[in-house]
CSV table of C-alpha atoms in Angstrom, one decimal:
chain,number,residue,atom,x,y,z
A,182,UNK,CA,6.3,-33.1,38.4
A,183,UNK,CA,6.1,-29.5,39.5
A,184,UNK,CA,5.4,-26.8,37.2
A,185,UNK,CA,7.5,-23.7,37.3
A,186,UNK,CA,5.2,-20.2,37.7
A,187,UNK,CA,6.7,-17.4,35.8
A,188,UNK,CA,7.7,-14.6,38.0
A,189,UNK,CA,6.4,-12.1,35.2
A,190,UNK,CA,2.9,-10.7,36.1
A,191,UNK,CA,-0.1,-11.9,34.1
A,192,UNK,CA,-1.0,-8.4,32.8
A,193,UNK,CA,2.3,-7.9,31.2
A,194,UNK,CA,2.4,-11.2,29.3
A,195,UNK,CA,-1.4,-10.5,28.3
A,196,UNK,CA,-0.5,-7.1,27.0
A,197,UNK,CA,2.5,-8.5,24.9
A,198,UNK,CA,0.4,-11.2,23.5
A,199,UNK,CA,-2.1,-8.8,22.5
A,200,UNK,CA,0.6,-6.5,20.9
A,201,UNK,CA,2.1,-9.5,19.0
A,202,UNK,CA,-1.2,-10.3,17.6
A,203,UNK,CA,-2.3,-7.0,16.6
A,204,UNK,CA,1.0,-6.5,14.9
A,205,UNK,CA,0.9,-9.9,13.0
A,206,UNK,CA,-2.5,-8.9,11.5
A,207,UNK,CA,-0.9,-5.7,10.0
A,208,UNK,CA,1.2,-5.8,6.7
A,209,UNK,CA,2.2,-3.9,4.0
A,210,UNK,CA,1.3,-4.6,0.1
A,211,UNK,CA,3.3,-3.6,-2.8
A,212,UNK,CA,1.5,-3.6,-6.0
A,213,UNK,CA,3.0,-2.7,-9.6
A,214,UNK,CA,0.9,-1.9,-12.7
A,215,UNK,CA,1.8,-0.9,-16.3
A,216,UNK,CA,0.5,2.4,-17.6
A,217,UNK,CA,0.9,3.2,-21.4
A,218,UNK,CA,2.8,6.6,-22.0
A,219,UNK,CA,-0.1,7.7,-23.9
A,220,UNK,CA,-2.7,7.2,-21.1
A,221,UNK,CA,-4.9,10.3,-20.8
A,222,UNK,CA,-5.5,12.0,-17.6
A,223,UNK,CA,-8.6,10.4,-15.6
A,224,UNK,CA,-7.6,6.7,-17.6
A,225,UNK,CA,-8.4,4.0,-15.3
A,226,UNK,CA,-5.3,1.9,-14.5
A,227,UNK,CA,-6.6,-0.7,-11.8
A,228,UNK,CA,-8.8,-1.2,-8.9
A,229,UNK,CA,-6.5,-1.7,-5.9
A,230,UNK,CA,-9.0,-2.6,-3.4
A,231,UNK,CA,-10.2,-5.3,-5.5
A,232,UNK,CA,-6.5,-6.7,-6.2
A,233,UNK,CA,-5.6,-6.6,-2.3
A,234,UNK,CA,-9.0,-8.2,-1.3
A,235,UNK,CA,-10.3,-5.1,0.4
A,236,UNK,CA,-13.2,-2.7,0.4
A,237,UNK,CA,-13.2,0.8,-0.3
A,238,UNK,CA,-14.1,1.4,3.1
A,239,UNK,CA,-11.2,-0.6,4.5
A,240,UNK,CA,-8.9,1.5,2.3
A,241,UNK,CA,-10.1,4.7,3.8
A,242,UNK,CA,-9.8,3.3,7.2
A,243,UNK,CA,-6.4,2.1,6.8
A,244,UNK,CA,-5.4,5.7,5.2
A,245,UNK,CA,-4.4,4.1,1.9
A,246,UNK,CA,-2.0,6.2,0.0
A,247,UNK,CA,0.2,6.1,-3.0
A,248,UNK,CA,3.9,7.0,-2.5
A,249,UNK,CA,5.7,8.4,-5.6
A,250,UNK,CA,9.4,7.7,-6.1
A,251,UNK,CA,10.0,11.0,-8.0
A,252,UNK,CA,8.7,14.8,-7.5
A,253,UNK,CA,5.3,14.2,-9.4
A,254,UNK,CA,2.3,12.3,-8.5
A,255,UNK,CA,1.3,10.5,-11.8
A,256,UNK,CA,-1.5,8.5,-10.3
A,257,UNK,CA,-4.2,9.1,-8.1
A,258,UNK,CA,-6.2,6.8,-5.4
A,259,UNK,CA,-9.9,7.4,-4.9
A,260,UNK,CA,-10.0,5.8,-1.2
A,261,UNK,CA,-13.6,5.4,-1.3
A,262,UNK,CA,-13.7,3.1,-4.5
A,263,UNK,CA,-10.2,1.9,-4.6
A,264,UNK,CA,-10.0,3.0,-8.4
A,265,UNK,CA,-6.5,4.0,-9.4
A,266,UNK,CA,-6.6,6.3,-12.1
A,267,UNK,CA,-3.7,8.6,-14.2
A,268,UNK,CA,-3.6,12.0,-12.6
A,269,UNK,CA,-0.8,13.4,-15.0
A,270,UNK,CA,0.3,12.2,-18.5
A,271,UNK,CA,3.7,10.3,-18.3
A,272,UNK,CA,6.6,11.2,-20.6
A,273,UNK,CA,9.0,8.3,-21.1
A,274,UNK,CA,11.9,10.5,-21.8
A,275,UNK,CA,11.3,12.8,-18.9
A,276,UNK,CA,11.1,9.6,-16.6
A,277,UNK,CA,13.5,7.4,-17.9
A,278,UNK,CA,16.0,9.5,-20.2
A,279,UNK,CA,17.9,7.0,-22.6
A,280,UNK,CA,17.7,3.7,-20.4
A,281,UNK,CA,16.3,0.9,-21.9
A,282,UNK,CA,13.9,-0.7,-21.0
A,283,UNK,CA,12.0,1.8,-19.0
A,284,UNK,CA,10.3,0.4,-16.1
């Protein structure tokens, strides 16, 4: 039995394999946390690095950031420690209006 040789050069196949391996190692994570409306500025919410199984250095290297849905940035992430804290006190009526439940 004869094996067929691919007409594609080896370097291009190697580059494609490396690219697939690199991309498969990347992932996006979504996390949701509850924050009481009364939480004051600087209140601790969670340690994102711990929840994602990363170190603070890894968060910094990956350029972790928070992406708000609205205009205001209510939470702040310390990329060195992974701590998520309240940046600005939240107002339920401002965020949700009269909708129930407010999530």
